[in-house]
Amino acid sequence: MKLRRFLPLGIIFFLTLLCFCAPLIESARGIDSNMADLGSRFLPPSATYWLGTDELGRDVFLRLLYGGQVSLGVAFLAALAAGSLGTLIGMTAGYAGGKTDAVLMRLTDLLIALPALPLLIILAALDLEKLGVSADMAQAKYVSLYKIALLIALLSWTTLARLARARTLVLRQSDFVRAARALGVGHGRILLRHILPNIMNTVSVAVTLAVGGIILMESVLSFLGLGIQPPLPSWGNMLTHAEDQMWENAQLMVYPGMLIFISVLCFNFTGDALQDRLDPRNLERK
Amino acid sequence: MTPDILLPRLLQAFLTLLILSFLVYTLIGLMPGDPVDLMIAGNPNMTAEDAARLREIHGLDRPLLLRYGSWLAAAAAGDLGYSRLYGLPVLEVIGPRVINTVLLMGISLLLTVAVAVPLGVFAACRKNRAADRIIGFFCLAGISLPAFWLGLLLMALFSVKLGWLPAGAALESADVKIRALSMVMPVMTLTLAGMAIYIRHLRSAMIDALRADHIRTARAKGCSEPRVVWNHAFRAALPPLVTIFMLDLGTLVGGAMTVETVFAWPGMGKLMFDAVMGNDYNLALCGFLVLAACVLAANMLADILYTVLDARVAAGGKA
């Protein structure tokens, strides 16, 4: 029972660790994962290339690990940003009430209703230089990583904001908050010291559940060629050429998809289990 | 829903669209290159002065608000401009694409409901027993599966390995059999990928409904179990489900979009993708607005349906 509950979390931890150990494995085996070698394209798995090589002769196993760094990194970054943004907006709306609440929640509802992926595609295609980012920075290797994380965060804070608002509305009326008010504690301090710690439970579960969706979003965008830009690998953009490769080298499209699937599944499992534990309706079982 | 409730909602949706159009207009102006760059790209005789003159002729040097104003005025008169990529008026390009997307989403939605309703109700009746656990596991797996990868896997299996189905959509094919066969995989992908979320919603709505007092009453007066489940509980679980269905439409459109791109299905999703990739700003703008309008309309429809389905609201009370 215990083991089953910790298994998904354990897999995530192991995968993350493995991905971020990629440079160590790379130097230990003496292969450069970015080095294209057209003489050794589409090699089958061997002692040197554990999972074979891709269309440019690069080691698939190492590319998967580096891709995992990017995919998981974007997911953690975006989830953190969406969580902070959602909590901030939800807490502000719930605590301030009145017009502020109405405007913020109207915005949230609108964003929930909009088709996210088409919007994301438009946003991802924006020219950073026209937004005032210098040409050097716009061309930098890791810029697509931060851009995608930011964009996904901008579109996925809505559920979190609603949750944070609902909890804040309840807490605002509670005796301890009113007591703090009566003692003359400022609004900022009340939000930070009295309300925030009490909504962290709810928010962190929701963030865990959101990570899965974020990994999926990043993988779709990168698969379409609008997300993480090569040569930086991500599990999504490693599938971009899958349709051309599936006739002769179908194994290449199995690995990245499998890793996306497993990591999203583990996050959803963990989130679901946490949610079940916090849901008062499930108390009757115990 | 009476007109005095409907009218403000319509007005609100219209205002939302107006604001959206301005936002998207601004965003699209921030995409790489501009129409004049594209015009002169293939012509080596053009000088920088020519480009500047062209910009002046087409009004591209005017401030953003003025440009948006003239775009809006033309749009109000029914002229949404031309698509650069297809060389046709935007509306003529979008029209058939909308029908194709509705076709894809409609068929898979019907299939989804046909599978999800029995499974969801069954899982709720067997709450926390083995069957429910198994369905629950497959649902979680379904939610975690990247739809585009599922499509690729199906394609590798049915087109490459077995050779049973064509790899891409062939909706224009004269042969009815090929046309039908080419629709199998996109519909299958969208159904398999979308099913899980509905089963989960249905299960939790049914569990809530089965807990209600009127269910105990129905059982006490000797209703048969199927009658209790379908006539009493399912009927009560329906209104929140309709809302979820409709509110989820935005996500559904996103899912359809990926499937369309994988299978080259000529729908709105593929169109939007091609438009953005091909720097066809006007098409991307109008495509997104059409999608947003559809989703907003569906949300409104959900509100109306809710009042029809929920006896308490229909009777004039508050739900």
XYZ file of N, CA and C in Angstrom, chain B residues 15-255:
723
model
N -18.891 41.977 -26.904
C -17.835 42.850 -26.377
C -16.535 42.079 -26.190
N -16.670 40.850 -25.657
C -15.496 40.008 -25.449
C -14.772 39.772 -26.769
N -15.556 39.460 -27.794
C -14.964 39.217 -29.111
C -14.245 40.454 -29.620
N -14.855 41.624 -29.384
C -14.273 42.886 -29.842
C -12.909 43.102 -29.190
N -12.869 42.903 -27.871
C -11.606 43.073 -27.140
C -10.574 42.052 -27.629
N -11.044 40.811 -27.810
C -10.146 39.768 -28.298
C -9.563 40.133 -29.653
N -10.432 40.653 -30.526
C -9.949 40.971 -31.876
C -8.844 42.012 -31.810
N -8.995 42.990 -30.897
C -7.947 44.002 -30.767
C -6.652 43.375 -30.248
N -6.790 42.530 -29.235
C -5.602 41.887 -28.667
C -4.874 41.051 -29.714
N -5.660 40.252 -30.444
C -5.026 39.374 -31.422
C -4.434 40.193 -32.567
N -5.130 41.269 -32.932
C -4.606 42.147 -33.979
C -3.234 42.680 -33.577
N -3.139 43.118 -32.322
C -1.863 43.627 -31.820
C -0.799 42.528 -31.822
N -1.181 41.342 -31.328
C -0.233 40.233 -31.234
C 0.297 39.850 -32.610
N -0.622 39.827 -33.568
C -0.207 39.359 -34.879
C 0.741 40.352 -35.534
N 0.592 41.625 -35.164
C 1.543 42.625 -35.639
C 2.939 42.379 -35.089
N 3.027 41.569 -34.030
C 4.323 41.311 -33.401
C 4.986 40.054 -33.955
N 4.365 39.447 -34.973
C 4.977 38.248 -35.549
C 6.112 38.651 -36.492
N 6.999 37.703 -36.761
C 8.163 38.043 -37.586
C 7.753 38.582 -38.957
N 8.493 39.592 -39.416
C 8.270 40.125 -40.749
C 6.981 40.904 -40.861
N 6.747 41.598 -42.000
C 5.442 42.191 -42.257
C 5.089 41.937 -43.725
N 3.844 42.219 -44.125
C 3.407 41.836 -45.473
C 4.317 42.383 -46.570
N 4.844 43.587 -46.367
C 5.683 44.175 -47.414
C 7.001 43.400 -47.539
N 7.553 43.018 -46.383
C 8.768 42.194 -46.410
C 8.548 40.955 -47.263
N 7.375 40.345 -47.077
C 7.073 39.122 -47.802
C 6.871 39.403 -49.282
N 6.255 40.563 -49.578
C 5.986 40.929 -50.965
C 7.277 41.118 -51.751
N 8.246 41.804 -51.094
C 9.464 42.134 -51.829
C 10.509 41.037 -51.724
N 10.250 40.031 -50.893
C 11.266 39.009 -50.672
C 11.654 38.318 -51.968
N 10.672 38.149 -52.877
C 10.968 37.419 -54.099
C 11.381 38.318 -55.248
N 11.550 39.594 -54.993
C 11.818 40.538 -56.068
C 13.100 41.316 -55.815
N 14.179 40.979 -56.503
C 15.482 41.609 -56.237
C 15.553 43.072 -56.679
N 14.604 43.538 -57.511
C 14.676 44.907 -58.013
C 14.130 45.941 -57.040
N 13.507 45.458 -55.964
C 12.903 46.381 -55.021
C 13.964 47.038 -54.152
N 13.851 48.339 -53.949
C 14.780 49.024 -53.060
C 14.080 49.336 -51.746
N 14.869 49.842 -50.820
C 14.301 50.193 -49.517
C 13.241 51.284 -49.678
N 13.472 52.214 -50.670
C 12.499 53.303 -50.873
C 11.174 52.735 -51.372
N 11.299 51.743 -52.288
C 10.076 51.105 -52.796
C 9.282 50.499 -51.650
N 10.019 49.839 -50.753
C 9.354 49.189 -49.629
C 8.630 50.220 -48.774
N 9.318 51.345 -48.533
C 8.714 52.389 -47.717
C 7.447 52.928 -48.394
N 7.543 53.087 -49.752
C 6.384 53.613 -50.478
C 5.214 52.619 -50.392
N 5.555 51.335 -50.541
C 4.510 50.301 -50.439
C 3.839 50.335 -49.075
N 4.670 50.492 -48.050
C 4.117 50.541 -46.688
C 3.143 51.714 -46.572
N 3.530 52.842 -47.212
C 2.683 54.030 -47.131
C 1.361 53.783 -47.862
N 1.455 53.171 -49.056
C 0.247 52.905 -49.850
C -0.719 52.013 -49.075
N -0.158 50.991 -48.438
C -1.027 50.048 -47.719
C -1.319 50.481 -46.286
N -0.815 51.639 -45.906
C -1.142 52.171 -44.588
C -0.432 51.497 -43.442
N 0.659 50.786 -43.754
C 1.344 50.061 -42.688
C 2.168 50.983 -41.789
N 2.355 52.253 -42.234
C 3.149 53.164 -41.414
C 2.278 53.915 -40.416
N 0.958 53.690 -40.494
C 0.068 54.396 -39.575
C 0.117 53.753 -38.190
N -0.310 54.522 -37.150
C -0.298 53.937 -35.809
C -1.271 52.752 -35.693
N -0.988 51.892 -34.726
C -1.722 50.638 -34.545
C -3.231 50.854 -34.438
N -3.626 51.841 -33.621
C -5.061 52.029 -33.383
C -5.805 52.365 -34.667
N -5.181 53.208 -35.513
C -5.815 53.588 -36.776
C -5.967 52.376 -37.685
N -4.887 51.555 -37.742
C -4.936 50.371 -38.598
C -6.024 49.427 -38.123
N -6.094 49.258 -36.789
C -7.121 48.371 -36.237
C -8.506 48.910 -36.573
N -8.645 50.236 -36.479
C -9.941 50.863 -36.778
C -10.402 50.559 -38.184
N -9.499 50.701 -39.150
C -9.929 50.461 -40.530
C -10.173 48.969 -40.776
N -9.397 48.097 -40.092
C -9.654 46.654 -40.203
C -11.038 46.329 -39.675
N -11.373 46.949 -38.521
C -12.650 46.670 -37.869
C -13.805 47.174 -38.736
N -13.636 48.374 -39.326
C -14.698 48.937 -40.159
C -14.977 48.010 -41.341
N -13.887 47.523 -41.955
C -14.057 46.606 -43.091
C -14.708 45.305 -42.635
N -14.282 44.823 -41.459
C -14.827 43.564 -40.946
C -16.321 43.693 -40.683
N -16.721 44.858 -40.151
C -18.137 45.077 -39.864
C -18.949 45.049 -41.153
N -18.318 45.480 -42.257
C -19.005 45.468 -43.547
C -18.923 44.085 -44.200
N -18.348 43.122 -43.503
C -18.310 41.753 -44.018
C -17.053 41.431 -44.809
N -16.100 42.374 -44.842
C -14.868 42.129 -45.595
C -13.740 41.840 -44.615
N -13.368 40.577 -44.524
C -12.298 40.208 -43.584
C -10.950 40.131 -44.293
N -10.917 40.526 -45.543
C -9.659 40.567 -46.251
C -9.279 39.244 -46.900
N -8.089 39.240 -47.465
C -7.622 38.075 -48.207
C -6.642 37.245 -47.420
N -6.587 35.969 -47.751
C -5.542 35.123 -47.198
C -4.378 35.131 -48.182
N -3.184 35.453 -47.643
C -2.006 35.520 -48.502
C -1.628 34.131 -49.023
N -1.815 33.144 -48.150
C -1.381 31.787 -48.448
C -2.224 31.145 -49.544
N -3.541 31.414 -49.504
C -4.441 30.715 -50.412
C -4.946 31.609 -51.539
N -4.695 32.929 -51.424
C -5.140 33.840 -52.464
C -6.650 33.911 -52.610
N -7.334 33.709 -51.520
C -8.799 33.734 -51.523
C -9.272 34.613 -50.371
N -10.534 35.130 -50.463
C -11.070 35.829 -49.292
C -11.067 34.894 -48.083
N -10.710 35.460 -46.924
C -10.551 34.656 -45.714
C -11.779 33.800 -45.421
N -12.952 34.415 -45.578
C -14.173 33.679 -45.231
C -14.356 32.450 -46.115
N -13.947 32.574 -47.383
C -14.079 31.428 -48.285
C -13.121 30.310 -47.900
N -11.967 30.683 -47.331
C -11.016 29.663 -46.887
C -11.532 28.988 -45.621
N -12.051 29.819 -44.705
C -12.441 29.291 -43.393
C -13.687 28.413 -43.479
N -14.640 28.827 -44.287
C -15.931 28.134 -44.361
C -15.841 26.614 -44.422
N -15.250 26.063 -45.483
C -15.187 24.594 -45.582
C -14.387 23.956 -44.451
N -13.376 24.695 -43.936
C -12.547 24.162 -42.862
C -13.364 23.976 -41.596
N -14.256 24.948 -41.326
C -15.100 24.836 -40.131
C -15.948 23.575 -40.229
N -16.508 23.336 -41.424
C -17.354 22.156 -41.606
C -16.554 20.883 -41.341
N -15.315 20.818 -41.855
C -14.484 19.630 -41.636
C -14.189 19.400 -40.165
N -13.895 20.505 -39.458
C -13.613 20.356 -38.027
C -14.855 19.902 -37.276
N -15.996 20.501 -37.608
C -17.246 20.101 -36.957
C -17.514 18.622 -37.226
N -17.227 18.186 -38.440
C -17.404 16.772 -38.800
C -16.541 15.881 -37.907
N -15.258 16.229 -37.831
C -14.331 15.427 -37.016
C -14.751 15.399 -35.558
N -15.013 16.608 -35.008
C -15.352 16.682 -33.591
C -16.714 16.066 -33.319
N -17.644 16.246 -34.250
C -18.986 15.713 -34.055
C -18.983 14.198 -33.977
N -18.344 13.551 -34.963
C -18.324 12.084 -34.963
C -17.644 11.553 -33.711
N -16.479 12.149 -33.373
C -15.776 11.584 -32.222
C -16.502 11.912 -30.921
N -17.216 13.030 -30.886
C -17.985 13.340 -29.679
C -19.105 12.320 -29.482
N -19.783 11.973 -30.575
C -20.849 10.961 -30.494
C -20.286 9.636 -29.980
N -19.164 9.239 -30.571
C -18.531 7.989 -30.143
C -18.108 8.059 -28.680
N -17.525 9.217 -28.320
C -17.073 9.398 -26.945
C -18.228 9.205 -25.971
N -19.341 9.875 -26.269
C -20.493 9.782 -25.376
C -20.993 8.342 -25.322
N -21.032 7.690 -26.485
C -21.540 6.312 -26.540
C -20.708 5.375 -25.669
N -19.405 5.635 -25.573
C -18.552 4.770 -24.752
C -18.483 5.274 -23.313
N -18.397 6.592 -23.153
C -18.138 7.150 -21.826
C -19.341 7.019 -20.902
N -20.563 7.159 -21.422
C -21.738 7.122 -20.548
C -21.883 5.763 -19.858
N -21.904 4.644 -20.595
C -22.014 3.363 -19.892
C -20.850 3.112 -18.934
N -19.627 3.420 -19.373
C -18.465 3.152 -18.528
C -18.472 4.006 -17.263
N -18.798 5.292 -17.417
C -18.810 6.193 -16.274
C -19.874 5.802 -15.270
N -21.065 5.477 -15.763
C -22.162 5.082 -14.876
C -21.814 3.771 -14.180
N -21.255 2.850 -14.944
C -20.857 1.547 -14.390
C -19.836 1.740 -13.268
N -18.824 2.601 -13.534
C -17.784 2.828 -12.535
C -18.382 3.429 -11.266
N -19.335 4.352 -11.440
C -19.946 4.989 -10.266
C -20.740 3.978 -9.448
N -21.432 3.054 -10.138
C -22.216 2.031 -9.415
C -21.304 1.061 -8.688
N -20.105 0.866 -9.221
C -19.158 -0.062 -8.583
C -18.072 0.702 -7.832
N -18.420 1.819 -7.266
C -17.441 2.715 -6.653
C -16.448 1.976 -5.744
N -15.162 2.216 -5.999
C -14.056 1.655 -5.200
C -13.924 0.141 -5.275
N -14.690 -0.501 -6.173
C -14.494 -1.932 -6.349
C -13.521 -2.142 -7.510
N -13.216 -3.408 -7.777
C -12.165 -3.709 -8.763
C -12.456 -3.069 -10.121
N -13.697 -3.201 -10.613
C -14.025 -2.672 -11.939
C -13.794 -1.167 -11.992
N -14.194 -0.468 -10.926
C -14.017 0.986 -10.864
C -12.537 1.342 -10.873
N -11.740 0.584 -10.108
C -10.299 0.834 -10.045
C -9.661 0.679 -11.430
N -10.088 -0.379 -12.132
C -9.498 -0.635 -13.453
C -9.877 0.479 -14.422
N -11.155 0.838 -14.441
C -11.584 1.940 -15.313
C -10.843 3.210 -14.927
N -10.715 3.436 -13.626
C -10.023 4.630 -13.145
C -8.580 4.682 -13.621
N -7.906 3.522 -13.593
C -6.514 3.490 -14.032
C -6.412 3.830 -15.517
N -7.313 3.231 -16.317
C -7.246 3.507 -17.755
C -7.586 4.958 -18.070
N -8.469 5.543 -17.263
C -8.788 6.961 -17.463
C -7.570 7.832 -17.197
N -6.876 7.543 -16.102
C -5.695 8.324 -15.773
C -4.650 8.180 -16.883
N -4.529 6.952 -17.383
C -3.599 6.727 -18.494
C -4.045 7.520 -19.717
N -5.356 7.532 -19.981
C -5.878 8.250 -21.152
C -5.613 9.739 -21.067
N -5.748 10.293 -19.857
C -5.507 11.729 -19.686
C -4.028 12.038 -19.865
N -3.174 11.086 -19.482
C -1.730 11.338 -19.519
C -1.114 11.079 -20.896
N -1.899 10.523 -21.797
C -1.356 10.162 -23.106
C -1.342 11.387 -24.022
N -0.184 11.731 -24.597
C -0.175 12.842 -25.555
C -0.966 12.425 -26.814
N -1.991 13.204 -27.158
C -2.881 12.807 -28.258
C -2.122 12.641 -29.575
N -1.147 13.538 -29.811
C -0.441 13.463 -31.098
C 0.399 12.186 -31.186
N 0.940 11.775 -30.041
C 1.753 10.550 -30.028
C 0.873 9.317 -30.251
N -0.310 9.342 -29.635
C -1.262 8.259 -29.867
C -1.569 8.157 -31.361
N -1.794 9.319 -31.987
C -2.058 9.343 -33.424
C -0.896 8.745 -34.214
N 0.328 9.137 -33.826
C 1.513 8.621 -34.523
C 1.621 7.114 -34.363
N 1.345 6.625 -33.144
C 1.428 5.188 -32.895
C 0.406 4.429 -33.745
N -0.821 4.954 -33.773
C -1.865 4.315 -34.575
C -1.450 4.288 -36.037
N -0.867 5.417 -36.476
C -0.430 5.512 -37.867
C 0.650 4.478 -38.163
N 1.600 4.343 -37.241
C 2.672 3.363 -37.428
C 2.096 1.952 -37.493
N 1.058 1.717 -36.693
C 0.476 0.379 -36.655
C -0.394 0.107 -37.882
N -1.368 0.983 -38.123
C -2.382 0.675 -39.136
C -1.960 1.034 -40.556
N -1.097 2.061 -40.702
C -0.702 2.441 -42.062
C 0.595 1.770 -42.473
N 1.566 1.804 -41.552
C 2.892 1.307 -41.933
C 2.982 -0.209 -41.791
N 2.623 -0.688 -40.598
C 2.813 -2.106 -40.322
C 1.761 -2.965 -41.037
N 0.498 -2.610 -40.838
C -0.563 -3.455 -41.372
C -1.034 -3.009 -42.759
N -0.868 -1.705 -43.045
C -1.292 -1.212 -44.352
C -2.796 -1.221 -44.569
N -3.556 -1.144 -43.488
C -5.006 -1.178 -43.622
C -5.617 0.183 -43.934
N -5.029 1.228 -43.329
C -5.659 2.552 -43.423
C -4.693 3.561 -44.038
N -5.216 4.510 -44.826
C -4.356 5.579 -45.348
C -3.845 6.467 -44.215
N -2.594 6.962 -44.344
C -1.958 7.695 -43.251
C -2.518 9.094 -43.085
N -3.008 9.686 -44.172
C -3.514 11.049 -44.066
C -4.987 11.117 -44.431
N -5.605 12.249 -44.049
C -7.011 12.421 -44.390
C -7.158 12.609 -45.895
N -8.148 11.964 -46.488
C -8.408 12.111 -47.921
C -9.871 12.471 -48.110
N -10.243 13.649 -47.579
C -11.659 14.025 -47.597
C -12.148 14.403 -48.984
N -11.198 14.764 -49.883
C -11.611 15.186 -51.224
C -11.627 14.013 -52.206
N -11.218 12.841 -51.721
C -11.125 11.690 -52.609
C -12.489 11.339 -53.200
N -12.481 10.938 -54.483
C -13.744 10.603 -55.158
C -14.276 9.266 -54.647
N -13.349 8.411 -54.213
C -13.734 7.088 -53.751
C -14.284 7.173 -52.322
N -15.541 6.839 -52.161
C -16.181 6.957 -50.850
C -15.491 6.069 -49.824
N -15.022 4.904 -50.280
C -14.413 3.960 -49.353
C -13.112 4.531 -48.779
N -12.296 5.113 -49.644
C -11.042 5.709 -49.181
C -11.327 6.867 -48.236
N -12.353 7.668 -48.606
C -12.693 8.808 -47.771
C -13.069 8.327 -46.364
N -13.900 7.303 -46.318
C -14.349 6.791 -45.018
C -13.178 6.181 -44.240
N -12.340 5.402 -44.940
C -11.210 4.761 -44.275
C -10.241 5.795 -43.713
N -10.058 6.900 -44.461
C -9.101 7.906 -44.013
C -9.607 8.653 -42.791
N -10.907 8.532 -42.511
C -11.450 9.220 -41.341
C -11.318 8.379 -40.071
N -11.046 7.089 -40.245
C -11.068 6.191 -39.085
C -10.047 6.601 -38.030
N -8.789 6.788 -38.459
C -7.742 7.039 -37.472
C -7.881 8.385 -36.756
N -8.134 9.501 -37.489
C -8.316 10.757 -36.754
C -9.449 10.673 -35.734
N -10.568 10.081 -36.142
C -11.702 9.971 -35.221
C -11.332 9.093 -34.030
N -10.634 7.977 -34.330
C -10.252 7.055 -33.268
C -9.323 7.753 -32.259
N -8.332 8.485 -32.775
C -7.390 9.174 -31.893
C -8.108 10.151 -30.980
N -8.947 10.984 -31.588
C -9.631 12.010 -30.812
C -10.556 11.377 -29.781
N -11.218 10.283 -30.153
C -12.131 9.618 -29.224
C -11.361 9.005 -28.062
N -10.317 8.261 -28.384
C -9.540 7.594 -27.336
C -8.920 8.614 -26.390
N -8.427 9.718 -26.968
C -7.742 10.700 -26.134
C -8.729 11.496 -25.296
N -9.965 11.687 -25.800
C -10.902 12.556 -25.092
C -11.804 11.830 -24.120
N -11.907 10.513 -24.310
C -12.878 9.728 -23.555
C -12.663 9.811 -22.045
N -11.392 9.659 -21.643
C -11.071 9.505 -20.226
C -11.663 10.616 -19.372
N -11.524 11.844 -19.849
C -11.927 12.977 -19.023
C -13.434 12.954 -18.772
N -14.198 12.498 -19.785
C -15.655 12.447 -19.611
C -16.054 11.334 -18.662
N -15.376 10.189 -18.757
C -15.698 9.093 -17.842
C -15.475 9.554 -16.403
N -14.367 10.268 -16.181
C -14.078 10.732 -14.820
C -15.129 11.709 -14.317
N -15.480 12.688 -15.171
C -16.517 13.652 -14.761
C -17.839 12.942 -14.489
N -18.186 12.031 -15.396
C -19.457 11.332 -15.282
C -19.491 10.513 -14.004
N -18.378 9.846 -13.717
C -18.316 9.015 -12.526
C -18.557 9.855 -11.281
N -17.849 11.000 -11.171
C -18.006 11.761 -9.929
C -19.385 12.417 -9.863
N -19.953 12.827 -11.023
C -21.304 13.396 -11.000
C -22.322 12.336 -10.588
N -22.117 11.109 -11.076
C -23.046 10.029 -10.742
C -22.929 9.634 -9.278
N -21.711 9.647 -8.748
C -21.534 9.300 -7.337
C -22.265 10.312 -6.456
N -22.124 11.601 -6.824
C -22.856 12.621 -6.072
C -24.356 12.409 -6.183
N -24.814 12.109 -7.411
C -26.253 11.960 -7.641
C -26.802 10.753 -6.891
N -26.025 9.678 -6.845
C -26.509 8.450 -6.191
C -26.575 8.599 -4.675
N -25.940 9.642 -4.148
C -25.926 9.862 -2.719
C -27.170 10.624 -2.251
N -27.912 11.198 -3.220
C -29.002 12.112 -2.862
C -30.161 11.370 -2.196
N -30.955 12.154 -1.496
C -32.069 11.556 -0.744
C -33.125 10.924 -1.649
N -33.373 11.561 -2.812
C -34.459 11.033 -3.643
C -34.104 9.652 -4.211
N -32.813 9.321 -4.213
C -32.423 7.982 -4.650
C -32.826 6.956 -3.593
N -32.591 7.343 -2.332
C -32.974 6.438 -1.253
C -34.491 6.230 -1.277
N -35.230 7.313 -1.535
C -36.690 7.219 -1.626
C -37.087 6.263 -2.738
N -36.447 6.435 -3.906
C -36.793 5.595 -5.052
C -36.534 4.123 -4.736
N -35.404 3.876 -4.074
C -35.084 2.493 -3.722
C -36.102 1.971 -2.704
N -36.458 2.831 -1.760
C -37.359 2.406 -0.690
C -38.733 2.027 -1.223
N -39.166 2.747 -2.265
C -40.485 2.417 -2.776
C -40.413 1.295 -3.801
N -39.221 0.666 -3.955
C -39.122 -0.569 -4.718
C -38.803 -0.408 -6.191
N -38.198 0.730 -6.589
C -37.776 0.885 -7.986
C -36.698 -0.152 -8.318
N -36.721 -0.634 -9.550
C -35.671 -1.553 -9.955
C -34.351 -0.782 -10.041
N -33.224 -1.472 -9.873
C -31.921 -0.820 -9.856
C -31.637 -0.036 -11.154
N -31.859 -0.635 -12.343
C -31.619 0.148 -13.560
C -32.461 1.416 -13.607
N -33.684 1.331 -13.107
C -34.547 2.498 -13.116
C -34.001 3.571 -12.175
N -33.528 3.148 -11.034
C -32.943 4.097 -10.089
C -31.742 4.777 -10.734
N -30.869 3.949 -11.336
C -29.631 4.490 -11.892
C -29.919 5.426 -13.052
N -30.724 4.978 -14.008
C -30.883 5.770 -15.231
C -31.937 6.858 -15.094
N -33.099 6.540 -14.570
C -34.169 7.535 -14.535
C -33.997 8.542 -13.413
N -33.446 8.106 -12.294
C -33.353 9.017 -11.164
C -31.970 9.650 -11.061
N -30.944 8.831 -10.994
C -29.610 9.383 -10.756
C -29.015 10.032 -12.017
N -29.086 9.328 -13.130
C -28.459 9.861 -14.348
C -29.114 11.176 -14.763
N -30.434 11.230 -14.621
C -31.176 12.446 -14.954
C -30.682 13.622 -14.116
N -30.369 13.341 -12.851
C -29.907 14.404 -11.958
C -28.458 14.774 -12.226
N -27.695 13.810 -12.748
C -26.269 14.080 -12.985
C -26.053 14.814 -14.300
N -27.085 14.890 -15.124
C -26.933 15.429 -16.474
C -26.593 16.929 -16.535
N -27.329 17.792 -15.808
C -27.061 19.230 -15.969
C -25.618 19.644 -15.735
N -24.975 19.223 -14.615
C -23.573 19.641 -14.466
C -22.690 19.090 -15.581
N -23.059 17.912 -16.106
C -22.252 17.326 -17.168
C -22.285 18.152 -18.439
N -23.488 18.637 -18.769
C -23.618 19.450 -19.985
C -22.721 20.677 -19.881
N -22.720 21.285 -18.688
C -21.873 22.464 -18.494
C -20.408 22.100 -18.709
N -19.998 20.967 -18.137
C -18.593 20.571 -18.274
C -18.243 20.308 -19.738
N -19.150 19.604 -20.425
C -18.947 19.339 -21.852
C -18.667 20.626 -22.608
N -19.541 21.609 -22.395
C -19.454 22.832 -23.180
C -18.248 23.669 -22.765
N -17.986 23.726 -21.460
C -16.856 24.528 -21.006
C -15.543 23.909 -21.462
N -15.576 22.608 -21.700
C -14.378 21.911 -22.123
C -14.094 22.074 -23.609
N -15.004 22.743 -24.287
C -14.898 22.813 -25.735
C -13.579 23.432 -26.190
N -13.104 24.430 -25.427
C -11.843 25.054 -25.781
C -10.712 24.038 -25.810
N -10.677 23.159 -24.793
C -9.662 22.109 -24.737
C -9.853 21.134 -25.888
N -11.129 20.834 -26.159
C -11.449 19.886 -27.218
C -10.951 20.400 -28.572
N -11.138 21.706 -28.789
C -10.657 22.304 -30.034
C -9.140 22.143 -30.133
N -8.458 22.334 -28.993
C -7.011 22.156 -28.974
C -6.630 20.734 -29.348
N -7.356 19.755 -28.782
C -7.093 18.356 -29.098
C -7.320 18.071 -30.570
